[in-house]
CSV table of C-alpha atoms and ligand atoms in Angstrom, one decimal:
chain,number,residue,atom,x,y,z
A,1,MET,CA,-3.3,40.3,-16.9
A,2,ALA,CA,-4.3,37.4,-14.7
A,3,GLU,CA,-7.8,37.4,-12.9
A,4,VAL,CA,-6.4,36.1,-9.8
A,5,LEU,CA,-2.6,36.1,-8.0
A,6,MET,CA,-2.8,32.3,-6.4
A,7,ARG,CA,-0.8,33.7,-2.8
A,8,GLY,CA,0.3,31.1,-0.6
A,9,ALA,CA,0.2,33.5,2.1
A,10,GLU,CA,-3.4,33.7,1.7
A,11,VAL,CA,-3.9,29.4,1.9
A,12,ASN,CA,-2.0,29.3,4.9
A,13,GLU,CA,-3.8,31.8,6.5
A,14,SER,CA,-7.2,29.7,5.6
A,15,MET,CA,-5.6,26.2,6.8
A,16,LYS,CA,-4.1,28.4,10.0
A,17,GLU,CA,-7.2,28.5,11.0
A,18,ARG,CA,-8.5,25.0,11.1
A,19,MET,CA,-5.3,24.2,12.5
A,20,VAL,CA,-5.3,26.1,15.7
A,21,LYS,CA,-9.1,24.6,16.4
A,22,GLN,CA,-7.7,21.1,16.0
A,23,VAL,CA,-4.9,21.5,17.7
A,24,GLU,CA,-7.0,23.1,21.0
A,25,LEU,CA,-9.5,19.9,20.6
A,26,LEU,CA,-6.5,17.7,20.6
A,27,LYS,CA,-5.2,19.6,24.0
A,28,GLU,CA,-8.6,19.6,25.2
A,29,LYS,CA,-8.0,15.9,25.6
A,30,GLY,CA,-4.6,15.5,27.2
A,31,VAL,CA,-2.7,15.4,23.1
A,32,LYS,CA,-0.2,18.3,22.0
A,33,PRO,CA,0.8,17.3,18.6
A,34,VAL,CA,4.9,15.9,18.3
A,35,ILE,CA,6.4,16.2,15.1
A,36,ASN,CA,10.7,15.1,14.9
A,37,ILE,CA,12.6,16.3,12.2
A,38,VAL,CA,15.5,14.2,11.4
A,39,ARG,CA,18.3,15.4,9.2
A,40,VAL,CA,21.6,14.4,8.3
A,41,GLY,CA,24.5,17.3,8.3
A,42,SER,CA,23.8,20.7,8.2
A,43,ARG,CA,22.6,21.3,4.3
A,44,GLY,CA,21.6,24.8,3.7
A,45,ASP,CA,18.6,24.7,2.1
A,46,ASP,CA,17.6,21.8,5.0
A,47,LEU,CA,18.2,24.5,8.0
A,48,ALA,CA,16.6,26.9,5.7
A,49,TYR,CA,13.6,24.6,6.0
A,50,GLU,CA,13.3,23.8,8.9
A,51,LYS,CA,13.5,27.8,10.0
A,52,GLY,CA,10.1,27.7,8.2
A,53,ALA,CA,8.7,24.7,9.4
A,54,ARG,CA,9.2,25.5,13.2
A,55,LYS,CA,7.7,29.5,12.7
A,56,ARG,CA,4.6,27.0,10.9
A,57,MET,CA,4.4,24.8,13.8
A,58,GLU,CA,4.8,27.3,16.3
A,59,SER,CA,2.1,28.7,15.3
A,60,VAL,CA,-0.6,26.5,15.3
A,61,GLY,CA,0.7,25.1,18.5
A,62,ILE,CA,2.3,21.8,17.1
A,63,GLU,CA,5.9,21.1,18.9
A,64,MET,CA,8.6,20.4,16.9
A,65,ARG,CA,11.4,18.3,18.1
A,66,VAL,CA,15.0,18.0,15.5
A,67,THR,CA,17.3,15.0,16.1
A,68,GLU,CA,20.1,15.3,13.9
A,69,VAL,CA,22.7,13.1,13.0
A,70,SER,CA,26.3,13.8,11.7
A,71,GLU,CA,26.8,13.6,7.8
A,72,ASP,CA,29.4,10.3,7.9
A,73,ILE,CA,26.6,8.4,10.8
A,74,SER,CA,26.8,4.9,9.4
A,75,GLN,CA,23.8,2.6,8.4
A,76,GLU,CA,23.5,0.9,11.7
A,77,ASP,CA,23.7,4.2,13.5
A,78,PHE,CA,21.6,5.6,11.9
A,79,VAL,CA,19.0,3.3,11.6
A,80,GLU,CA,19.2,3.0,15.5
A,81,THR,CA,18.7,6.1,16.1
A,82,PHE,CA,15.9,6.7,13.2
A,83,LYS,CA,14.2,4.0,15.5
A,84,LYS,CA,14.1,5.1,18.8
A,85,VAL,CA,12.6,8.0,17.2
A,86,ASN,CA,10.0,6.0,15.2
A,87,ASP,CA,9.1,4.0,19.0
A,88,ASP,CA,9.0,7.4,20.6
A,89,ASP,CA,5.2,7.3,21.7
A,90,SER,CA,5.5,11.1,21.9
A,91,VAL,CA,6.4,11.7,18.6
A,92,HIS,CA,3.4,12.0,16.6
A,93,GLY,CA,4.9,12.8,12.7
A,94,ILE,CA,8.5,12.4,11.6
A,95,MET,CA,10.2,13.7,9.0
A,96,LEU,CA,13.4,12.5,7.4
A,97,PHE,CA,15.0,15.1,4.9
A,98,ARG,CA,16.2,14.1,1.9
A,99,PRO,CA,18.4,13.5,0.1
A,100,LEU,CA,20.7,11.4,2.5
A,101,PRO,CA,24.0,10.9,2.2
A,102,GLU,CA,25.0,8.5,-0.8
A,103,HIS,CA,26.6,5.8,1.7
A,104,LEU,CA,22.9,5.8,3.7
A,105,ASP,CA,20.7,3.3,2.0
A,106,GLU,CA,17.1,5.3,2.2
A,107,SER,CA,14.9,2.4,1.6
A,108,GLU,CA,15.5,0.9,5.1
A,109,ILE,CA,13.9,3.7,6.2
A,110,ALA,CA,11.2,3.8,4.4
A,111,GLY,CA,10.8,0.3,5.6
A,112,MET,CA,10.7,1.1,8.5
A,113,ILE,CA,9.0,4.2,9.2
A,114,ASN,CA,5.8,4.0,11.2
A,115,PRO,CA,3.4,4.8,7.9
A,116,ALA,CA,1.2,6.1,10.7
A,117,LYS,CA,3.4,8.9,11.0
A,118,ASP,CA,5.1,9.0,7.8
A,119,VAL,CA,3.9,12.7,7.4
A,120,ASP,CA,5.9,13.3,4.3
A,121,CYS,CA,4.9,9.5,2.7
A,122,MET,CA,8.7,8.2,2.4
A,123,SER,CA,6.5,4.3,3.4
A,124,PRO,CA,5.8,2.2,0.7
A,125,VAL,CA,2.3,1.8,2.7
A,126,ASN,CA,1.5,5.6,2.1
A,127,ILE,CA,2.6,5.5,-1.8
A,128,ALA,CA,0.8,2.7,-2.2
A,129,LYS,CA,-2.4,4.6,-0.6
A,130,VAL,CA,-1.9,8.0,-2.9
A,131,PHE,CA,-1.8,5.5,-6.0
A,132,MET,CA,-5.1,3.9,-5.2
A,133,GLY,CA,-6.9,7.1,-4.0
A,134,ASP,CA,-7.0,6.0,-0.7
A,135,GLU,CA,-7.0,9.1,1.0
A,136,SER,CA,-6.4,7.7,4.8
A,137,GLY,CA,-2.7,7.8,4.5
A,138,PHE,CA,-0.5,11.3,3.9
A,139,ALA,CA,0.2,11.9,0.3
A,140,PRO,CA,4.1,14.2,-0.2
A,141,CYS,CA,3.3,17.6,1.1
A,142,THR,CA,4.9,19.9,-2.0
A,143,ALA,CA,2.2,17.2,-4.1
A,144,GLN,CA,-0.8,18.0,-1.4
A,145,ALA,CA,0.5,21.7,-1.1
A,146,VAL,CA,-0.9,22.2,-5.1
A,147,MET,CA,-4.2,20.6,-4.0
A,148,GLU,CA,-4.8,22.5,-1.5
A,149,MET,CA,-3.6,26.2,-3.2
A,150,LEU,CA,-6.3,24.9,-6.3
A,151,SER,CA,-8.6,23.7,-3.4
A,152,HIS,CA,-8.6,27.1,-1.9
A,153,TYR,CA,-9.4,29.0,-4.3
A,154,GLU,CA,-11.8,27.0,-5.8
A,155,ILE,CA,-10.3,25.3,-8.7
A,156,ASP,CA,-12.7,22.4,-10.0
A,157,LEU,CA,-10.2,19.7,-11.2
A,158,THR,CA,-13.3,17.7,-12.9
A,159,GLY,CA,-12.5,17.3,-16.9
A,160,LYS,CA,-10.0,20.1,-17.3
A,161,ASN,CA,-6.7,18.9,-18.3
A,162,VAL,CA,-3.5,19.2,-16.7
A,163,ALA,CA,0.6,19.3,-18.1
A,164,ILE,CA,2.4,18.0,-15.2
A,165,VAL,CA,5.7,19.1,-16.1
A,166,GLY,CA,8.1,16.6,-13.8
A,167,ARG,CA,7.6,13.3,-13.2
A,168,SER,CA,9.6,12.5,-9.4
A,169,MET,CA,8.3,10.7,-6.7
A,170,VAL,CA,8.2,13.5,-4.4
A,171,VAL,CA,5.9,16.2,-6.3
A,172,GLY,CA,5.3,14.8,-10.7
A,173,LYS,CA,3.8,11.5,-9.9
A,174,PRO,CA,2.1,11.7,-6.9
A,175,LEU,CA,0.7,14.7,-8.1
A,176,ALA,CA,-0.9,13.4,-11.0
A,177,MET,CA,-2.6,10.4,-8.7
A,178,LEU,CA,-4.2,13.2,-6.4
A,179,MET,CA,-5.7,15.0,-9.6
A,180,ILE,CA,-6.8,11.9,-11.5
A,181,LYS,CA,-8.4,11.3,-7.9
A,182,LYS,CA,-10.5,14.7,-8.3
A,183,ASN,CA,-11.0,14.0,-11.6
A,184,ALA,CA,-9.1,15.5,-13.9
A,185,THR,CA,-6.8,14.1,-17.3
A,186,VAL,CA,-3.7,14.6,-16.6
A,187,THR,CA,-0.6,14.3,-18.9
A,188,VAL,CA,2.6,13.8,-16.7
A,189,CYS,CA,5.7,15.4,-18.7
A,190,HIS,CA,9.1,15.3,-18.4
A,191,THR,CA,13.1,15.1,-20.2
A,192,LYS,CA,11.7,12.8,-23.2
A,193,THR,CA,8.3,14.1,-23.5
A,194,ASP,CA,7.9,15.1,-27.4
A,195,ASP,CA,6.7,18.6,-27.7
A,196,LEU,CA,6.4,20.2,-24.6
A,197,THR,CA,4.9,23.4,-25.6
A,198,GLU,CA,1.6,21.3,-27.2
A,199,LYS,CA,1.0,19.3,-24.4
A,200,CYS,CA,1.2,22.6,-22.1
A,201,ARG,CA,-0.8,24.9,-24.8
A,202,ASN,CA,-3.5,22.2,-24.7
A,203,ALA,CA,-4.0,21.9,-21.0
A,204,ASP,CA,-6.0,23.9,-18.7
A,205,ILE,CA,-4.3,24.1,-15.4
A,206,VAL,CA,0.1,23.8,-16.3
A,207,VAL,CA,1.9,22.6,-13.3
A,208,ALA,CA,5.7,23.4,-13.4
A,209,ALA,CA,8.1,21.1,-11.3
A,210,ALA,CA,10.9,20.4,-13.4
A,211,GLY,CA,13.5,22.3,-11.6
A,212,LYS,CA,13.9,24.3,-14.5
A,213,ALA,CA,14.5,28.3,-13.8
A,214,GLY,CA,11.9,29.7,-16.4
A,215,MET,CA,11.4,27.2,-18.6
A,216,ILE,CA,7.4,27.5,-18.7
A,217,THR,CA,7.4,30.7,-20.7
A,218,GLY,CA,3.7,32.4,-22.4
A,219,ASP,CA,3.9,31.4,-25.2
A,220,MET,CA,3.9,28.0,-24.4
A,221,LEU,CA,0.4,28.3,-22.3
A,222,GLY,CA,-3.3,28.9,-24.0
A,223,ALA,CA,-5.3,31.6,-22.9
A,224,GLY,CA,-7.0,31.8,-19.8
A,225,ALA,CA,-4.8,28.8,-18.5
A,226,ILE,CA,-4.3,28.0,-14.7
A,227,VAL,CA,-0.4,27.7,-14.0
A,228,ALA,CA,0.8,26.5,-10.3
A,229,ASP,CA,4.8,27.0,-10.3
A,230,VAL,CA,6.4,24.5,-7.7
A,231,GLY,CA,9.9,25.3,-8.5
A,232,ILE,CA,12.2,26.6,-6.4
A,233,ASN,CA,15.7,27.5,-8.6
A,234,ILE,CA,17.9,30.4,-8.0
A,235,ASN,CA,18.7,32.6,-11.1
A,236,GLU,CA,21.8,33.7,-13.1
A,237,GLU,CA,21.2,37.4,-10.9
A,238,GLY,CA,21.2,34.9,-7.6
A,239,LYS,CA,17.4,35.4,-7.1
A,240,LEU,CA,14.8,32.8,-6.0
A,241,CYS,CA,12.2,32.4,-8.9
A,242,GLY,CA,10.3,29.5,-10.0
A,243,ASP,CA,9.7,26.9,-13.2
A,244,VAL,CA,7.6,30.2,-14.7
A,245,ASP,CA,8.6,32.6,-16.7
A,246,PHE,CA,6.3,35.1,-14.5
A,247,GLU,CA,6.4,37.6,-16.8
A,248,SER,CA,5.4,36.3,-19.9
A,249,ALA,CA,3.4,33.6,-18.0
A,250,GLU,CA,1.3,36.0,-15.8
A,251,PRO,CA,-0.7,37.7,-19.1
A,252,LYS,CA,-1.8,34.9,-20.6
A,253,ALA,CA,-2.7,32.9,-17.7
A,254,SER,CA,-6.5,33.3,-15.3
A,255,TYR,CA,-4.7,31.5,-12.1
A,256,ILE,CA,-1.8,32.1,-11.4
A,257,SER,CA,1.0,31.4,-8.3
A,258,PRO,CA,4.2,33.7,-8.0
A,259,VAL,CA,7.7,32.2,-6.8
A,260,PRO,CA,8.8,33.2,-4.1
A,261,GLY,CA,5.1,33.6,-2.2
A,262,GLY,CA,3.6,30.6,-3.7
A,263,VAL,CA,3.1,26.5,-3.5
A,264,GLY,CA,6.5,26.6,-1.6
A,265,GLY,CA,5.6,27.6,1.6
A,266,VAL,CA,2.0,26.3,1.1
A,267,THR,CA,4.1,22.5,1.9
A,268,SER,CA,4.7,23.2,5.4
A,269,SER,CA,1.2,24.4,6.6
A,270,VAL,CA,0.5,20.9,4.7
A,271,LEU,CA,2.8,18.9,7.0
A,272,ALA,CA,1.4,20.7,9.8
A,273,SER,CA,-1.9,19.6,9.0
A,274,HIS,CA,-0.7,15.7,8.4
A,275,VAL,CA,1.1,16.0,11.6
A,276,ILE,CA,-2.2,17.1,13.5
A,277,ARG,CA,-3.9,14.2,11.4
A,278,ALA,CA,-1.3,11.5,12.8
A,279,ALA,CA,-1.7,12.4,16.5
A,280,GLU,CA,-5.4,12.6,16.3
A,281,ILE,CA,-5.2,8.3,14.5
A,282,LEU,CA,-2.7,7.8,16.8
A,283,SER,CA,-4.7,9.0,19.8
A,284,GLU,CA,-7.7,7.9,18.4
A,285,ILE,CA,-9.8,10.9,18.8
B,1,NDP,P1,13.4,16.0,-9.8
B,1,NDP,O1,15.0,16.9,-10.2
B,1,NDP,O2,13.3,15.2,-9.0
B,1,NDP,O3,12.9,16.4,-11.2
B,1,NDP,C1,12.2,17.1,-11.9
B,1,NDP,C2,11.6,16.5,-12.8
B,1,NDP,O4,11.4,17.3,-14.2
B,1,NDP,C3,11.6,15.4,-13.6
B,1,NDP,O5,11.2,14.3,-13.8
B,1,NDP,C4,12.1,15.9,-14.9
B,1,NDP,O6,12.8,14.9,-16.2
B,1,NDP,C5,11.9,17.2,-15.4
B,1,NDP,N1,12.3,17.6,-16.2
B,1,NDP,C6,13.7,18.2,-16.0
B,1,NDP,N2,13.7,19.0,-16.2
B,1,NDP,C7,12.9,19.0,-17.4
B,1,NDP,C8,12.5,20.0,-19.1
B,1,NDP,N3,13.3,20.6,-19.4
B,1,NDP,N4,11.5,19.7,-19.9
B,1,NDP,C9,10.2,19.0,-19.4
B,1,NDP,N5,10.8,17.8,-17.8
B,1,NDP,C10,12.2,18.6,-17.7
B,1,NDP,O7,13.0,17.6,-8.5
B,1,NDP,P2,11.7,17.1,-7.8
B,1,NDP,O8,10.6,16.9,-8.5
B,1,NDP,O9,12.2,17.4,-6.9
B,1,NDP,O10,11.6,19.5,-7.9
B,1,NDP,C11,11.1,19.5,-8.7
B,1,NDP,C12,11.0,21.1,-8.5
B,1,NDP,O11,10.0,21.4,-7.5
B,1,NDP,C13,12.5,22.0,-7.6
B,1,NDP,O12,12.7,23.4,-8.6
B,1,NDP,C14,12.0,22.0,-6.3
B,1,NDP,O13,13.2,22.8,-6.1
B,1,NDP,C15,11.1,22.3,-6.3
B,1,NDP,N6,10.5,21.6,-5.2
B,1,NDP,C16,10.1,22.3,-4.0
B,1,NDP,C17,9.1,21.9,-2.9
B,1,NDP,C18,8.6,23.3,-2.1
B,1,NDP,O14,7.7,23.6,-2.8
B,1,NDP,N7,8.6,22.5,-0.6
B,1,NDP,C19,9.8,20.4,-2.7
B,1,NDP,C20,10.4,19.9,-3.5
B,1,NDP,C21,10.7,20.5,-4.8
B,1,NDP,P3,13.3,13.4,-15.8
B,1,NDP,O15,12.3,12.5,-15.4
B,1,NDP,O16,12.8,12.9,-17.6
B,1,NDP,O17,14.8,13.1,-15.5
């Protein structure tokens, strides 16, 4: 049996304590942190994330605004709408739900967002900072959430072998950079990886971020592996599940995060912490 179940709620609780104090300090100086979400249409997963984010923001004293635009908005009108939010001095953090509908060009938005308000790492400036190991920018919230979870459970990355399954720009690749910065040796795996089992078995830490229900099974893990599951999937029975087959993996692991109840919920705490930092930077506090 795993020694430790890494629970998102525990990580959130300790992050909340810190954030409430930071927001109090900001308010004493006349600053109320504000995040503005920009949503195109009303996709179910966006609405679900928005609901969770609102709860998290309110719990620490951040105001959340939502700019909703129609799914058939033109690129020109979308850029215009986004510019208004970007230029609004009362807004400290902006998050755009992605992917955008195909007719909209995300790169134009990524190029224009103020990097100081770019709390979920769209801007090439923030992406470059993550890859340069410069911590003054904002890393993608989900990748940072894995780091927060490992840090909360006092897992030192120095000298550890890590296998990350998934190479997307929102999770796998930036997470590899954040872990290298903390002195881990990282193997980033993907669909063309030869012998994924061997890569995972040799790793001290396995991060599953592939979006494939239950693909990491216990026989793919070394004894005592630390397992962080980023996947959010709906299985054949219609239930929410991760990329890790918890039943077979849990007895092999020393630390493991469940789905639901693991990394997923920490993402919005990271988003809140980024908004607070953006408010501090923009208000020069
Ligand atoms: P993407 O689909 O963008 O990327 C998936 C990656 O996994 C790709 O690099 C792909 O390889 C790799 N992959 C897929 N199948 C396999 C396989 N069988 N073997 C090895 N590698 C594989 O997904 P995201 O990065 O956006 O998301 C990953 C998971 O994390 C999803 O379940 C998503 O729902 C979840 N997620 C959770 C968040 C949260 O907690 N709040 C936020 C964001 C994502 P290749 O590049 O070769 O195609």
